[in-house]
Each structure stands twice: as structure tokens, then as C-alpha cells.
Short mmCIF file of C-alpha atoms in Angstrom, two decimals:
data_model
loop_
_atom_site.label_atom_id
_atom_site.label_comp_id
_atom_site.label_asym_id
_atom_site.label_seq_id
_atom_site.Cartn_x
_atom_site.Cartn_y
_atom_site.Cartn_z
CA UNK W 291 0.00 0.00 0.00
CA UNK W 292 1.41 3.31 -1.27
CA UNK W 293 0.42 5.06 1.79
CA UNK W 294 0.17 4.42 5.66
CA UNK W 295 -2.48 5.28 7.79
CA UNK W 296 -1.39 7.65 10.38
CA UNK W 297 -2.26 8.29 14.29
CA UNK W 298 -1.75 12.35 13.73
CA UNK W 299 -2.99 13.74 10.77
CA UNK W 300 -0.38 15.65 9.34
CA UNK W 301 -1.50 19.71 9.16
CA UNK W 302 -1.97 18.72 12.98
CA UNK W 303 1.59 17.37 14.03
CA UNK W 304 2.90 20.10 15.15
CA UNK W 305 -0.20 22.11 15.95
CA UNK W 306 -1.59 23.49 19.27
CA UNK W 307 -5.18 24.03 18.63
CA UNK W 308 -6.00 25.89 21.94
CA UNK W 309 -3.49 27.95 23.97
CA UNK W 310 -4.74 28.08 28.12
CA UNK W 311 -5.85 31.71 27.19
CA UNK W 312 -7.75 30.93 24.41
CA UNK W 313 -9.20 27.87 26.68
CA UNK W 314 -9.83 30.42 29.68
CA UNK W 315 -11.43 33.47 26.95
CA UNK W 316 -14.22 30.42 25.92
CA UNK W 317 -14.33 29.12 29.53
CA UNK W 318 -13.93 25.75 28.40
CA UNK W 319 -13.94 23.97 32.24
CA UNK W 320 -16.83 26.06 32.83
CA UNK W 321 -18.58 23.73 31.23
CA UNK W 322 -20.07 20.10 32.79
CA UNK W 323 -17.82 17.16 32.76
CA UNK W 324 -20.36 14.81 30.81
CA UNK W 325 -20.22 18.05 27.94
CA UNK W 326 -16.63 17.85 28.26
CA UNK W 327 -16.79 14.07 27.78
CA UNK W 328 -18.86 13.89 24.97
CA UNK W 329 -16.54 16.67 23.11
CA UNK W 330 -13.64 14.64 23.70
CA UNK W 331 -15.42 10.88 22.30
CA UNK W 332 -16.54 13.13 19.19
CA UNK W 333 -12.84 13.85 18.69
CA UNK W 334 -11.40 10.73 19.57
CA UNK W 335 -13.29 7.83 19.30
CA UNK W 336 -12.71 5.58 16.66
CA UNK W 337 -15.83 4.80 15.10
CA UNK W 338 -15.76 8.54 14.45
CA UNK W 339 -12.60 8.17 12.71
CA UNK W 340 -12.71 5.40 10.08
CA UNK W 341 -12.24 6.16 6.33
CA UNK W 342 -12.67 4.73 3.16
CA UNK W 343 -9.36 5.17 0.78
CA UNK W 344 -9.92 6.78 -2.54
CA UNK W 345 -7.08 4.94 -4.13
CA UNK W 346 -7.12 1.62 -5.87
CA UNK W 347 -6.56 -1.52 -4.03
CA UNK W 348 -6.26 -0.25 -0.74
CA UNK W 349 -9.11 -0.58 1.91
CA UNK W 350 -10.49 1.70 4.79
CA UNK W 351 -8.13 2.99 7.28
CA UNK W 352 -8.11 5.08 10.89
CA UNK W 353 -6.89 8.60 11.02
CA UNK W 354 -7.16 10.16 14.58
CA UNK W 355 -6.37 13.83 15.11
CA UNK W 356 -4.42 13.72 18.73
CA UNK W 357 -3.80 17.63 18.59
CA UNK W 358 -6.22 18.51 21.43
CA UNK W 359 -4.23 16.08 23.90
CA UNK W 360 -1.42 19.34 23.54
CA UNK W 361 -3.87 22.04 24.58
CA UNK W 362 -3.22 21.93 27.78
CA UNK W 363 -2.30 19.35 30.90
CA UNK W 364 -5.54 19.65 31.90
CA UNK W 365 -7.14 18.68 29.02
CA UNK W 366 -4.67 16.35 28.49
CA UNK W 367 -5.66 14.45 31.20
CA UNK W 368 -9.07 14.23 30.52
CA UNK W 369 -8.90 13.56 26.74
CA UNK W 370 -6.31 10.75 27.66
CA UNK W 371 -8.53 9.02 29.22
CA UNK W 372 -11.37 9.09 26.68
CA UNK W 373 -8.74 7.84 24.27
CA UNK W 374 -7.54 5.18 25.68
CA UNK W 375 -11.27 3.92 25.54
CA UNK W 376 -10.22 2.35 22.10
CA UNK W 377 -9.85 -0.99 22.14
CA UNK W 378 -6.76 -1.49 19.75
CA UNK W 379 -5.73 -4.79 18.14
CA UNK W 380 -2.44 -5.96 16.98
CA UNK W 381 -1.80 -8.44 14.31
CA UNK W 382 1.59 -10.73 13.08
CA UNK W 383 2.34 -12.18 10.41
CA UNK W 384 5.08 -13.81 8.29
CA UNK W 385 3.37 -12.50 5.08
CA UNK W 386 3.12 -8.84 3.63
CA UNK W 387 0.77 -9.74 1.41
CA UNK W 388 -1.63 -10.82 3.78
CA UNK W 389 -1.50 -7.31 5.57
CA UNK W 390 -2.80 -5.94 2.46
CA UNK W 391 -5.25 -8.57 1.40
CA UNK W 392 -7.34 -8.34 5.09
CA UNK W 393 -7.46 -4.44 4.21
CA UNK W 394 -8.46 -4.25 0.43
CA UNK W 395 -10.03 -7.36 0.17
CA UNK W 396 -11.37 -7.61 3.73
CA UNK W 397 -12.58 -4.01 4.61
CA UNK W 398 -11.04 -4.41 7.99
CA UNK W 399 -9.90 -1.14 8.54
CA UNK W 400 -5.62 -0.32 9.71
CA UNK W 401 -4.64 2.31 12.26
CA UNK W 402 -0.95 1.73 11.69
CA UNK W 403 1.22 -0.79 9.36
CA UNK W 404 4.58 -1.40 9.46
CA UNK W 405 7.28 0.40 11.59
CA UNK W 406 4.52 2.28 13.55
CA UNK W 407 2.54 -0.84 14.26
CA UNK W 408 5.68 -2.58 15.68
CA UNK W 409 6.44 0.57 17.58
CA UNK W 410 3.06 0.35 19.05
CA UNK W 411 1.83 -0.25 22.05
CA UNK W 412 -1.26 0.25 23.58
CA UNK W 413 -3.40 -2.65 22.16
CA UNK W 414 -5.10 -5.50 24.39
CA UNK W 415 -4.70 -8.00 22.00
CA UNK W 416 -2.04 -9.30 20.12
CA UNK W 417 -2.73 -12.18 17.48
CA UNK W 418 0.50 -13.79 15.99
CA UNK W 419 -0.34 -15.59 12.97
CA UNK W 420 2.65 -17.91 12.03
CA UNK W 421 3.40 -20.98 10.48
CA UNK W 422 5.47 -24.75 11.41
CA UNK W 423 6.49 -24.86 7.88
CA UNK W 424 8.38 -22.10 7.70
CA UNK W 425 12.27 -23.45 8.21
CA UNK W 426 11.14 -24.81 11.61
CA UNK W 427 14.52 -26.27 12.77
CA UNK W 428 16.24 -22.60 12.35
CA UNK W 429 16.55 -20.68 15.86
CA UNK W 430 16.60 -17.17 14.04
CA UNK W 431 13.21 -16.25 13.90
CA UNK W 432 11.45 -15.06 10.84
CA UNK W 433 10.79 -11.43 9.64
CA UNK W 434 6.73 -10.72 10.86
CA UNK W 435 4.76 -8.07 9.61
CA UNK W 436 2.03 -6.15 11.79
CA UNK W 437 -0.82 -3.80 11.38
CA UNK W 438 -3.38 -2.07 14.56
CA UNK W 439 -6.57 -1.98 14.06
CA UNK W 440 -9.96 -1.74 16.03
CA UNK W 441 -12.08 -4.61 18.20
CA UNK W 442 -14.65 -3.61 16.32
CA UNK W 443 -12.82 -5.00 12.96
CA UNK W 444 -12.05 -7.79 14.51
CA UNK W 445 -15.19 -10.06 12.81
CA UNK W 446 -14.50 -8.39 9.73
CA UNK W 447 -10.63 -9.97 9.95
CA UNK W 448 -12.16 -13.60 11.05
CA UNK W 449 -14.17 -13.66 8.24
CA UNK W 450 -11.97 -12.66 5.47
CA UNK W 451 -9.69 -15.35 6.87
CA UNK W 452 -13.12 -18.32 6.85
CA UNK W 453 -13.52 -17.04 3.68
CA UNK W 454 -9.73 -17.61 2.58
CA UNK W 455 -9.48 -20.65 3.88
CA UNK W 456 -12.48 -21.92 2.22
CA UNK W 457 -11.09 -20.76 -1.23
CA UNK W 458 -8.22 -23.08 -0.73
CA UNK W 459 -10.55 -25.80 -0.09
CA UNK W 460 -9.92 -25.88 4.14
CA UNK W 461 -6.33 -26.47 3.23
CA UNK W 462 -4.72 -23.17 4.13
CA UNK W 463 -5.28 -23.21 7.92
CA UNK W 464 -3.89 -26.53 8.88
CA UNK W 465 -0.44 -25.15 7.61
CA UNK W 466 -1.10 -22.26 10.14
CA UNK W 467 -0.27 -21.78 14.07
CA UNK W 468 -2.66 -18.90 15.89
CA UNK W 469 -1.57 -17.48 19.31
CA UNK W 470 -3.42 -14.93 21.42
CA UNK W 471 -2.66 -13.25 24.65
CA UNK W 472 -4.07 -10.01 26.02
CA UNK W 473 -2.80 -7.42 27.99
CA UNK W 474 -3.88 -4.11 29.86
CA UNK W 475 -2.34 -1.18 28.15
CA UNK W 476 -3.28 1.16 30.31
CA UNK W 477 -3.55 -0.86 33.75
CA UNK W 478 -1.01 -3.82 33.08
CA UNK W 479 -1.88 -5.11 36.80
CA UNK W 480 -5.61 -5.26 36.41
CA UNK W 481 -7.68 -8.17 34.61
CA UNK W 482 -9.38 -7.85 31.88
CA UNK W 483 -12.91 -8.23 32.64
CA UNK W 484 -14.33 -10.78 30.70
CA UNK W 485 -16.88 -9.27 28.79
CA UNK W 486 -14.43 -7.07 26.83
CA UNK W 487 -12.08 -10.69 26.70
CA UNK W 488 -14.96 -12.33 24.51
CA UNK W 489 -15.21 -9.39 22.40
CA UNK W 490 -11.63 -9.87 21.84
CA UNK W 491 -11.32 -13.49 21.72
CA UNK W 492 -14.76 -14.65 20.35
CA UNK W 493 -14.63 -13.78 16.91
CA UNK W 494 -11.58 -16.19 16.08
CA UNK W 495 -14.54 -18.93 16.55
CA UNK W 496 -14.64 -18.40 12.78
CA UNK W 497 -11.43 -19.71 11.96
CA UNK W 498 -11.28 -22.87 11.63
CA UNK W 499 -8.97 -26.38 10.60
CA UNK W 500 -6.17 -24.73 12.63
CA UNK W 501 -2.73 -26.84 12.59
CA UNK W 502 -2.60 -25.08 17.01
CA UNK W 503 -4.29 -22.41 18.85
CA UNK W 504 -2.55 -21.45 21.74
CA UNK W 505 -2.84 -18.56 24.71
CA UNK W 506 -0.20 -16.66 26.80
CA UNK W 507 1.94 -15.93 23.84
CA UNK W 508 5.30 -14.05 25.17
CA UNK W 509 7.35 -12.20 22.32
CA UNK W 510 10.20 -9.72 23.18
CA UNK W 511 9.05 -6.61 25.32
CA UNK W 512 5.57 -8.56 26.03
CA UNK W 513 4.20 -9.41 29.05
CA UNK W 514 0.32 -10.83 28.94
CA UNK W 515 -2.49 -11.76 30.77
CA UNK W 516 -4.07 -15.08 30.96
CA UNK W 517 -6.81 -15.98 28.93
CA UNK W 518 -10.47 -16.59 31.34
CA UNK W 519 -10.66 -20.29 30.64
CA UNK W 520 -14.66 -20.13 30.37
CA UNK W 521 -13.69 -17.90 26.90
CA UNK W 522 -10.95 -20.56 26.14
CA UNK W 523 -13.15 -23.30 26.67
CA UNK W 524 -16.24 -20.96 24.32
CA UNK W 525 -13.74 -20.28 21.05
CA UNK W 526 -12.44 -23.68 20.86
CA UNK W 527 -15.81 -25.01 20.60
CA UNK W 528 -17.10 -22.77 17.87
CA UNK W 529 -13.93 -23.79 16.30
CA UNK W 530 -15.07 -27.20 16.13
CA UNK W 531 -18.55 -26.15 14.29
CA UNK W 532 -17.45 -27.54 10.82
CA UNK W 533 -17.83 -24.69 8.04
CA UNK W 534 -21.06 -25.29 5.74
CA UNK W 535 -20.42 -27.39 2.88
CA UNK W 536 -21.23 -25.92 -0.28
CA UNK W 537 -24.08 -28.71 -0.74
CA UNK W 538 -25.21 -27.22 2.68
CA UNK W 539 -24.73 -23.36 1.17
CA UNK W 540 -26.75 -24.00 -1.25
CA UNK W 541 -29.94 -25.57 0.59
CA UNK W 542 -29.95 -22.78 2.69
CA UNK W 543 -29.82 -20.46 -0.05
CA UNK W 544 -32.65 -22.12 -1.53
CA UNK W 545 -34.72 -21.98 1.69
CA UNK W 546 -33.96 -18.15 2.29
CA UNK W 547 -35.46 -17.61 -1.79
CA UNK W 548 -38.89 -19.77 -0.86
CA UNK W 549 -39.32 -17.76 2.32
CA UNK W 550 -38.55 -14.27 0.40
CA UNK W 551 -41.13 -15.96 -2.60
CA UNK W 552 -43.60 -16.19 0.09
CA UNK W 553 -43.09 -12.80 1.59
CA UNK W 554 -43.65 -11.28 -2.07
CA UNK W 555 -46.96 -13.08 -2.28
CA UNK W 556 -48.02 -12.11 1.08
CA UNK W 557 -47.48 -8.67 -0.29
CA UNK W 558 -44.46 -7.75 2.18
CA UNK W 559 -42.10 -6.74 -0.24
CA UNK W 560 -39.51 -5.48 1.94
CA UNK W 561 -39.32 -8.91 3.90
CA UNK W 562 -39.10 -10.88 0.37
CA UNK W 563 -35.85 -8.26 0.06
CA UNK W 564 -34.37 -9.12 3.31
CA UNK W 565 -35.04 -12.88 2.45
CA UNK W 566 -33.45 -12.49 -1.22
CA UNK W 567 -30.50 -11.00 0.62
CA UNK W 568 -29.59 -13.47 3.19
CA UNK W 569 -30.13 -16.29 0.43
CA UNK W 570 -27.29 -14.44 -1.59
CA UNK W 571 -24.89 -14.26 1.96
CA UNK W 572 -25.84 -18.17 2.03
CA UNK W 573 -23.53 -18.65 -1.02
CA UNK W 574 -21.04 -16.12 -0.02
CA UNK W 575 -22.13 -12.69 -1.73
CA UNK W 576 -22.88 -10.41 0.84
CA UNK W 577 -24.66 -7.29 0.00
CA UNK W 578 -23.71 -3.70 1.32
CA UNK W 579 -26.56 -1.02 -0.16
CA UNK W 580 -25.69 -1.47 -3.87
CA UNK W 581 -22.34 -3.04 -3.98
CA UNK W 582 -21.73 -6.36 -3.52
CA UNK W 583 -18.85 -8.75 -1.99
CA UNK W 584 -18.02 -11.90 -3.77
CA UNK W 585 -16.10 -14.35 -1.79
CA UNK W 586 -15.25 -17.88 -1.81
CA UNK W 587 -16.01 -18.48 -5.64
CA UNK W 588 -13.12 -21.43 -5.66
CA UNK W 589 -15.07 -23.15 -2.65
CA UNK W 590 -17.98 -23.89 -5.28
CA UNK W 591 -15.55 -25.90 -8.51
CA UNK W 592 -16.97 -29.58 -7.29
CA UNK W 593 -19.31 -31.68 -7.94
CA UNK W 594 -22.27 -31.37 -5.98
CA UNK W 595 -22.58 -34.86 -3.49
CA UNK W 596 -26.05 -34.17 -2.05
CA UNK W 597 -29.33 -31.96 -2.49
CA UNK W 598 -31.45 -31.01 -5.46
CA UNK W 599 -28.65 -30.15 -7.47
CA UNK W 600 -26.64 -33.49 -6.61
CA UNK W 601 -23.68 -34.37 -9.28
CA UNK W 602 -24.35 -30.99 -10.99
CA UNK W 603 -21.34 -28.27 -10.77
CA UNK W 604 -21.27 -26.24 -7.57
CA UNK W 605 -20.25 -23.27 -9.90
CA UNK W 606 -22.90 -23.38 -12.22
CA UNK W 607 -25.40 -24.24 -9.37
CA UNK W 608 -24.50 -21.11 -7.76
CA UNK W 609 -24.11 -18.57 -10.95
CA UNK W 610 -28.13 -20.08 -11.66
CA UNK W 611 -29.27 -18.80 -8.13
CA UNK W 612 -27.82 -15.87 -8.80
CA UNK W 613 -29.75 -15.02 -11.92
CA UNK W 614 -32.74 -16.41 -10.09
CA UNK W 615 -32.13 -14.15 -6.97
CA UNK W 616 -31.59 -10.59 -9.11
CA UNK W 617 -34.59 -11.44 -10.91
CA UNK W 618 -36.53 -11.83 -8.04
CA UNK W 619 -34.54 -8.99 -6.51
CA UNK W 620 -35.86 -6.75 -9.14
CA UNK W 621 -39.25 -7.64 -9.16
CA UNK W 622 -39.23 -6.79 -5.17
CA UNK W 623 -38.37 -3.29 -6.46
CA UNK W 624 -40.94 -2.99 -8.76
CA UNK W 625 -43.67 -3.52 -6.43
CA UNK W 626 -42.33 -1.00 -4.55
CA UNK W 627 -42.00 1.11 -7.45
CA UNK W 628 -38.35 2.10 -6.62
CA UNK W 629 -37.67 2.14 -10.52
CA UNK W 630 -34.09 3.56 -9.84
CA UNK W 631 -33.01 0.11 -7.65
CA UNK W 632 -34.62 -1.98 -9.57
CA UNK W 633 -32.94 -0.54 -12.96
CA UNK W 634 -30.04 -0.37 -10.92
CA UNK W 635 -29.72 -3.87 -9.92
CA UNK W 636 -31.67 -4.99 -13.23
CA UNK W 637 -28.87 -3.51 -16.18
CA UNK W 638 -25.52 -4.14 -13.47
CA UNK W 639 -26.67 -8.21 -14.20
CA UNK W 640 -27.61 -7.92 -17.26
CA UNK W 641 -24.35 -5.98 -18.23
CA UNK W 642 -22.01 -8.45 -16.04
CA UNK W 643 -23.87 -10.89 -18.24
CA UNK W 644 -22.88 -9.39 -21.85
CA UNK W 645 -19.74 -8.61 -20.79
CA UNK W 646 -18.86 -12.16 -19.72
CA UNK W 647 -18.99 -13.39 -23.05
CA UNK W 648 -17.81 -10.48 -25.53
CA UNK W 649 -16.49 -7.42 -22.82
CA UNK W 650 -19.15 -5.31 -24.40
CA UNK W 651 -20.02 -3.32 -21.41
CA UNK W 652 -23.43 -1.88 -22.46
CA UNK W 653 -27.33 -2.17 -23.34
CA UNK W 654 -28.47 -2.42 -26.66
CA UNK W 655 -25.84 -1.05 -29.66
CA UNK W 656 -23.49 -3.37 -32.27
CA UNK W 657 -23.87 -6.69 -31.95
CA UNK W 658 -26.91 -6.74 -29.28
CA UNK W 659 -29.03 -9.04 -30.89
CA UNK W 660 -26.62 -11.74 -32.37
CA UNK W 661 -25.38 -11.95 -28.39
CA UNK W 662 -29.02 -12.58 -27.56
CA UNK W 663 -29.41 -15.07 -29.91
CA UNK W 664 -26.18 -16.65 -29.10
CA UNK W 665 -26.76 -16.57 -25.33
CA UNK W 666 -30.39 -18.02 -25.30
CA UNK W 667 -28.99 -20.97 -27.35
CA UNK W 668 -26.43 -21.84 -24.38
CA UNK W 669 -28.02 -24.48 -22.18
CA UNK W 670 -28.47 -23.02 -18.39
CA UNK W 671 -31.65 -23.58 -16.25
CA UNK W 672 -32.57 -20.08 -15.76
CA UNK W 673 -33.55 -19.17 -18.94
CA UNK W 674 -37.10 -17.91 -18.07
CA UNK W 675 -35.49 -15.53 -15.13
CA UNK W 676 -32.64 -13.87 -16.99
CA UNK W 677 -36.04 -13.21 -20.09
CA UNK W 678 -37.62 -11.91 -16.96
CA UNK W 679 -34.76 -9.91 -16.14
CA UNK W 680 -34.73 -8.09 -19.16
CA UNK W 681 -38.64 -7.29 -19.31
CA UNK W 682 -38.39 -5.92 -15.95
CA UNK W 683 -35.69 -4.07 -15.93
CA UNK W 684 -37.05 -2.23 -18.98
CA UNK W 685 -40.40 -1.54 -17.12
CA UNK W 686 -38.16 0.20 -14.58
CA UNK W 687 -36.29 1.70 -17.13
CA UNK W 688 -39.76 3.00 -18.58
CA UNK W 689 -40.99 4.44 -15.76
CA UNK W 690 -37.90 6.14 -14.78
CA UNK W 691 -38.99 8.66 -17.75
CA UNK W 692 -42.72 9.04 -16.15
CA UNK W 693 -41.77 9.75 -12.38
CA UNK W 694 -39.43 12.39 -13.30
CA UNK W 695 -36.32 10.69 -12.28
CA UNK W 696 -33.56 10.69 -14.91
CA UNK W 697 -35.20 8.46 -18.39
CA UNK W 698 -33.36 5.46 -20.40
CA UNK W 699 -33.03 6.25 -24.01
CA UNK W 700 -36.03 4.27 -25.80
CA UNK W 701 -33.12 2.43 -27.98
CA UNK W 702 -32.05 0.82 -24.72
CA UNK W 703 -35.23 -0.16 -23.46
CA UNK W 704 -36.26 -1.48 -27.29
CA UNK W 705 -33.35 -4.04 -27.07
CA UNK W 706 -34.72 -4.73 -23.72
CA UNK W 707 -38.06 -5.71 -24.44
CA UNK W 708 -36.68 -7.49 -27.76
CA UNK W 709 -34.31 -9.70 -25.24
CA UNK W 710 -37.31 -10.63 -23.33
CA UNK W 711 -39.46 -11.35 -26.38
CA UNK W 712 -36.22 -13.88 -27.62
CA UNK W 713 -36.19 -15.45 -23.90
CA UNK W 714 -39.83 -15.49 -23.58
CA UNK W 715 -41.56 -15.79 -27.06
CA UNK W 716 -44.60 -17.84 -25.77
CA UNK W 717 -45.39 -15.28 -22.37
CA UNK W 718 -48.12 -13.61 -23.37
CA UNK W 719 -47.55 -10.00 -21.80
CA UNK W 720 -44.36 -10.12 -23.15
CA UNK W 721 -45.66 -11.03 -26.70
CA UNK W 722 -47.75 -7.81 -26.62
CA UNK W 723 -45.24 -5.34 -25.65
CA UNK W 724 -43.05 -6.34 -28.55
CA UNK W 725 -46.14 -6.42 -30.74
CA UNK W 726 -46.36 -2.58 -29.25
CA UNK W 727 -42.58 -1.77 -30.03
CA UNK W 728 -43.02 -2.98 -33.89
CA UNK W 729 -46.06 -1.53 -34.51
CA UNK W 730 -44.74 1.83 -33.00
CA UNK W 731 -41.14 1.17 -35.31
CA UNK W 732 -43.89 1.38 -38.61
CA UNK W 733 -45.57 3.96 -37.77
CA UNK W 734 -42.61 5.75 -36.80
CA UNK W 735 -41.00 4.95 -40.47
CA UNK W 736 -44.16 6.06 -41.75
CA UNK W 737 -45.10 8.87 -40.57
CA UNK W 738 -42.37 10.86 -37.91
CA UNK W 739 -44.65 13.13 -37.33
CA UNK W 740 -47.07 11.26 -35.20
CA UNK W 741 -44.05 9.26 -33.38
CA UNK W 742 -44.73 11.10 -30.00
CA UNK W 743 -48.35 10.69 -29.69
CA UNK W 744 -47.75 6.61 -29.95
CA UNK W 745 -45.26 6.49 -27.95
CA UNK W 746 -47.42 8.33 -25.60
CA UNK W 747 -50.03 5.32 -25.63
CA UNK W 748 -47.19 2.75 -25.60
CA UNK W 749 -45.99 3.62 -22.42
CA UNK W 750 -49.28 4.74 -20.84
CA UNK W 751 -50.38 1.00 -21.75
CA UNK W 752 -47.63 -0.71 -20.22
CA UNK W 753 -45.77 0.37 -18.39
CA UNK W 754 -47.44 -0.09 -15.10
CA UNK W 755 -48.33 -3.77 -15.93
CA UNK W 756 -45.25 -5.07 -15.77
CA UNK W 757 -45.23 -4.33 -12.33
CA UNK W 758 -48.22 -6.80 -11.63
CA UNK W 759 -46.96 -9.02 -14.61
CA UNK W 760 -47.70 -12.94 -13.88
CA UNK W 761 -43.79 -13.87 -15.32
CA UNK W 762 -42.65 -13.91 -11.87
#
């Protein structure tokens, strides 16, 4: 990563933001101590205090402005204390790479890397992440690399690890040793009380097929606390919880998409949404507003051993639920009439989709049709759901134009509706919306003139309907 994440932002290093007369002229201690709290977590607390990088390929970071702890000793004592409310982590490991993967890839967010994470100090936990096989019979110890970040990142980093390890088919972690130990930064001679150990401690539940997990790790200038053995005993048990298989995945994906099914015909679209959602977290693609996190796609190239997709492909299983899902997904959106989601999640698919095959990233234009053509011929079970996912998406399209919001050009919602009509030539709605779009291309070519009072009547005719269509 080109650039670090840094405890002091830098206009601030050398910065006094208050002088003691300035704090005396605004009477500053005047006011109550909870006031004077709540200032200083507003300035120093770190969900306050967590970024998203503009730059490619690196993930969210930290960036705390520490200039108010040199106002004055007074307020330094004060604001100290609501600092070192953050619960800071520390990390090892023997790879760089794996640093930068848990950030970019894993959104778990870094307060310091490198040279200023081994410099410091004030975490409670340190995880060292090493490995048996690396030159075990040399007494020089390896190189580690180290990054601080947040308790609060601390499932994001489990999880980004599950998911890694299930991408290598559960073979990564049995070539891997995990030790934990915590410590009091701030009062080395007081325990940890236990609730704040299982916040720490818990989350490596998730990480699973260890080669060793061990406790009271002591490294050079370390000196740790014991682990409560009722939180020992609690995260080596949900390590033994054996990671879904993707047979497993998959049922439960299809169980989350007959409960959201049910929830659209009970007329609770928003419940069908949730549903749809945690069917698509089932297989691994979690959903965060309108972007989307892919993991574990390697996990899925086998043959399928059990289920209602038994001896098919686990990756062709999963891209067909897919489909199915943003289909569905879409026609949640449409009963809601949220025609900018539902075009939203509608043309990303159906773009993904094109592109796959020729890297045409676009609706309608050159070659539109023969890829329609070509792509309806392939043999894949969810035909009738990617025909619906055209049709709908240009009804949202459509009625982007009527509701004011910002309107598709017609081209792009004519290649639409012809897609559908090539998916779906015997659906009956479907049939008489392309009927529509012909008999509107004729009388265009005829007469120009009159091309905006038909497509007036088009539209008016139709575009509603698809949002109570029966292709669902």
C-alpha cells in the first residue's frame, strides 16, 4: 500500500489548537464534565474516525487527530482518558501480502502498518499468525509483519480469513499456528474483565482447521495476561462447528429464496428483500446497499454430493441462483415502485452478463441481438429468469422517464423488451409489448410526425403492468 495510515494527521503534528488563554477566553472547564466528555469521544473515538481510501486496491483505514491532547495538561488528562477507551488490536504475520489482502479485500480497517505498528503499544490484544512450515529447525526467527486496528474489525478480519481458507478448499489453515494473549495497556496489573475478553477473543470462533491455537503468547518486550478459561473453553468449541459445505450453502440459499417468494406473495415486499439478501450471503455474496462482496467463488468448482442439485457443478449451481435471486430482486423493487433500484440492480446483471462473453459493457448497440441469440442458445436452467430480467428491468427503465427521475433512451429499453421477447416468445404479456414496439417502429417509419403521440399510448399502456406481470 502506497500510503500508511497515520495516528496524527499531518497539518496537525505540530499544531496546538488551543493555547490556556484561548481555553480560559471560551471558559472551556466552565462547562459540565459529561459536555466535556462527549466533546472529547466526538474527537477521539474511533468509530468517528474510520475512512474509506480513494485509491485503488487499498481498503479503509483510521486517522485520529491527537492535537487537542497538547492544549493543555488539563485537558490532556481528561482527553487521555477518553482515548484510551479504544480498544486497539495488533496483528503478526510472516506475510506482507496478507496485511494488504485483510485491508483491500477484507474491509477491515488499519490504524498503523509497518514500523509504527511494531512501535506500538497500547493494544489488548495481540494475534501472531505464524506458520510450522516455515524453516522450523532454524533458531533465528522469521521477519513478521504487523498492522493495529480496532475490536470492532475484529469479525471483519475472522471472516476474510473463513472465507480464505475456504477458497483453498480448508487447506490453508492446517499449515497455520494462531496465538493470542491479552494485555492491559493502560492498567497492566488489572484483569481484563471478561466481557471485553470475549469481544476480543470470540470472533476467532470463525477460523477454523487450525494446525494449534494457543494462549499466553510471550514475544520480546511482552508481558500478557491469561486468557479466562470459560472464553478458552467458548472459542475452541465454535472452532469445532465444521464450516457449511457448499451442498449445505446452497440448501440454505434455496430456503432463504422460498421464504422471500412467500413474503412477495403475502405482499411484504420489503421482507421478500431481506429474504433475497440473506439467500445471496448463504452462497457467499454479501450485499452492502448497492455493492456487492463476492467471496469464496473457488469453494464452489466440485461436484455437488447431495441436495437437489446433486452431481451438478457447484459453480454453475450457484451462478443459476444468482440469476434467479436478481430477478426476483428486481421484481421486489418494482412492487415497490423504486424504478431507480430496480434498474439499478436490473442492467448491473444484465451488463455483467454481456460482458462475460464479448467485454461489451453496455445495453443495446453493435452486436446486441446476435449476443441474444447466441446466449439463449447456451443451455443453463434459468432461462425464463434472466427473459424476466430483461422485461423488468425495462419496465423500470420505462418508468424512470414518467416519475421524473432521470429516463433510459427508448433504444435501450427497445433491445430490452426485444431480449425478453427472444427469452420469452410464448409469455403472453411479453408477446404484446413487442407487438407494441413494432407496430410503434412502422408507424414511426411512416409517418415521424405522429411518433410522439404513440409512444405516448405505448408507455401509458404498459408500463405499469409489468409491475403486476404474472412472469414472476
Amino acid at each position: 500500500m502506497s500510503s500508511k495510515p497515520k495516528l496524527v494527521s499531518a497539518q496537525c503534528q505540530e499544531k496546538e489548537v488551543f493555547s490556556d488563554r484561548a481555553r480560559n477566553a471560551l471558559g472551556f472547564f466552565n462547562l459540565p464534565p459529561e459536555i466535556r466528555e462527549q466533546i472529547y469521544r466526538n474527537l477521539l473515538r474511533s468509530a468517528n474516525h474510520r475512512y474509506e481510501s480513494t485509491k485503488e486496491g487499498e481498503g479503509p483505514y483510521f486517522q485520529f487527530d491527537l492535537s487537542i491532547l497538547r492544549v493543555s495538561r488539563s485537558i490532556h488528562r481528561e482527553a487521555a482518558k477518553v482515548f484510551q477507551d479504544n480498544i486497539f488490536v495488533k496483528i503478526t504475520t510472516p506475510w506482507p501480502q496478507a496485511i494488504s489482502h485483510v485491508n483491500s479485500e477484507g474491509k477491515v480497517a488499519v490504524v498503523a502498518m509497518d514500523q509504527q505498528a511494531n512501535d506500538f503499544q497500547s493494544y489488548y490484544l495481540l494475534v501472531h499468525i505464524d506458520t510450522p512450515d516455515l524453516a522450523p529447525w532454524s533458531e533465528q526467527p522469521h521477519k513478521t509483519y504487523s498492522m493495529i486496528t480496532c475490536v470492532q474489525e475484529l469479525e471483519a478480519f475472522t471472516r476474510i480469513w473463513y472465507f480464505s481458507n475456504l477458497n483453498n478448499m480448508r487447506q490453508l489453515n492446517p499449515h497455520l499456528t494462531l496465538r493470542l494473549d491479552l494485555k492491559n495497556p493502560h492498567l497492566p496489573h488489572e484483569r481484563i474483565p471478561k466481557a471485553l475478553q470475549r469481544r476480543l477473543i470470540m470472533p476467532f470462533g470463525e477460523v477454523k482447521d487450525l494446525h494449534s491455537m494457543g494462549f499466553g503468547f510471550h514475544g520480546k518486550n511482552f508481558s500478557g495476561q491469561p486468557v479466562d478459561e470459560e472464553v478458552k473453553e467458548a472459542v475452541m468449541k465454535a472452532q469445532q462447528v465444521p464450516a457449511p459445505t457448499p451442498e449445505e450453502c446452497i440448501e440454505s440459499a434455496l430456503a432463504h429464496k422460498k421464504a422471500g417468494n412467500a413474503r412477495m406473495e403475502a405482499k411484504a415486499y420489503g421482507a421478500a428483500l431481506h429474504e433475497y439478501f440473506e439467500a445471496f450471503a448463504a452462497i457467499h455474496i454479501y450485499i452492502r446497499g448497492r455493492e456487492r462482496d463476492i467471496h469464496c467463488d473457488a469453494y464452489y468448482g466440485q461436484e455437488l454430493q447431495t441436495g437437489v442439485y446433486q452431481l451438478q457443478y457447484g459453480h454453475y449451481v450457484r451462478m443459476m441462483l444468482r440469476v434467479q435471486l436478481v430477478a426476483n430482486t428486481v421484481l421486489a423493487y418494482l412492487k415497490m415502485e423504486n424504478w431507480e433500484e430496480a434498474y439499478f440492480w436490473g442492467r448491473r446483471s444484465i451488463v455483467l452478463f454481456r460482458s462475460s462473453m464479448t467485454g461489451v459493457e453496455e445495453i443495446g448497440g453493435e452486436g446486441w441481438e446476435e449476443w441474444v441469440c447466441e446466449s439463449q442458445l447456451m443451455a443453463f436452467d434459468s432461462k425464463n429468469e434472466m427473459g424476466k430480467l430483461f422485461y423488468r428491468t425495462a419496465v423500470a427503465a420505462r418508468n424512470l422517464g414518467q416519475n421524473g427521475c432521470e429516463g433510459r433512451k427508448e433504444e435501450e429499453i427497445d433491445s430490452l423488451i426485444m431480449a425478453a421477447g427472444i427469452y420469452l416468445p410464448k409469455d403472453p404479456i411479453v408477446r404484446t409489448e413487442v407487438s407494441a414496439m413494432h407496430m410503434r417502429h412502422m408507424v414511426r417509419g411512416g409517418n415521424d410526425e405522429n411518433e410522439g403521440d404513440h409512444h405516448s399510448s405505448y408507455t401509458e399502456g404498459n408500463s405499469r403492468s409489468g409491475t403486476v406481470s404474472p412472469i414472476s
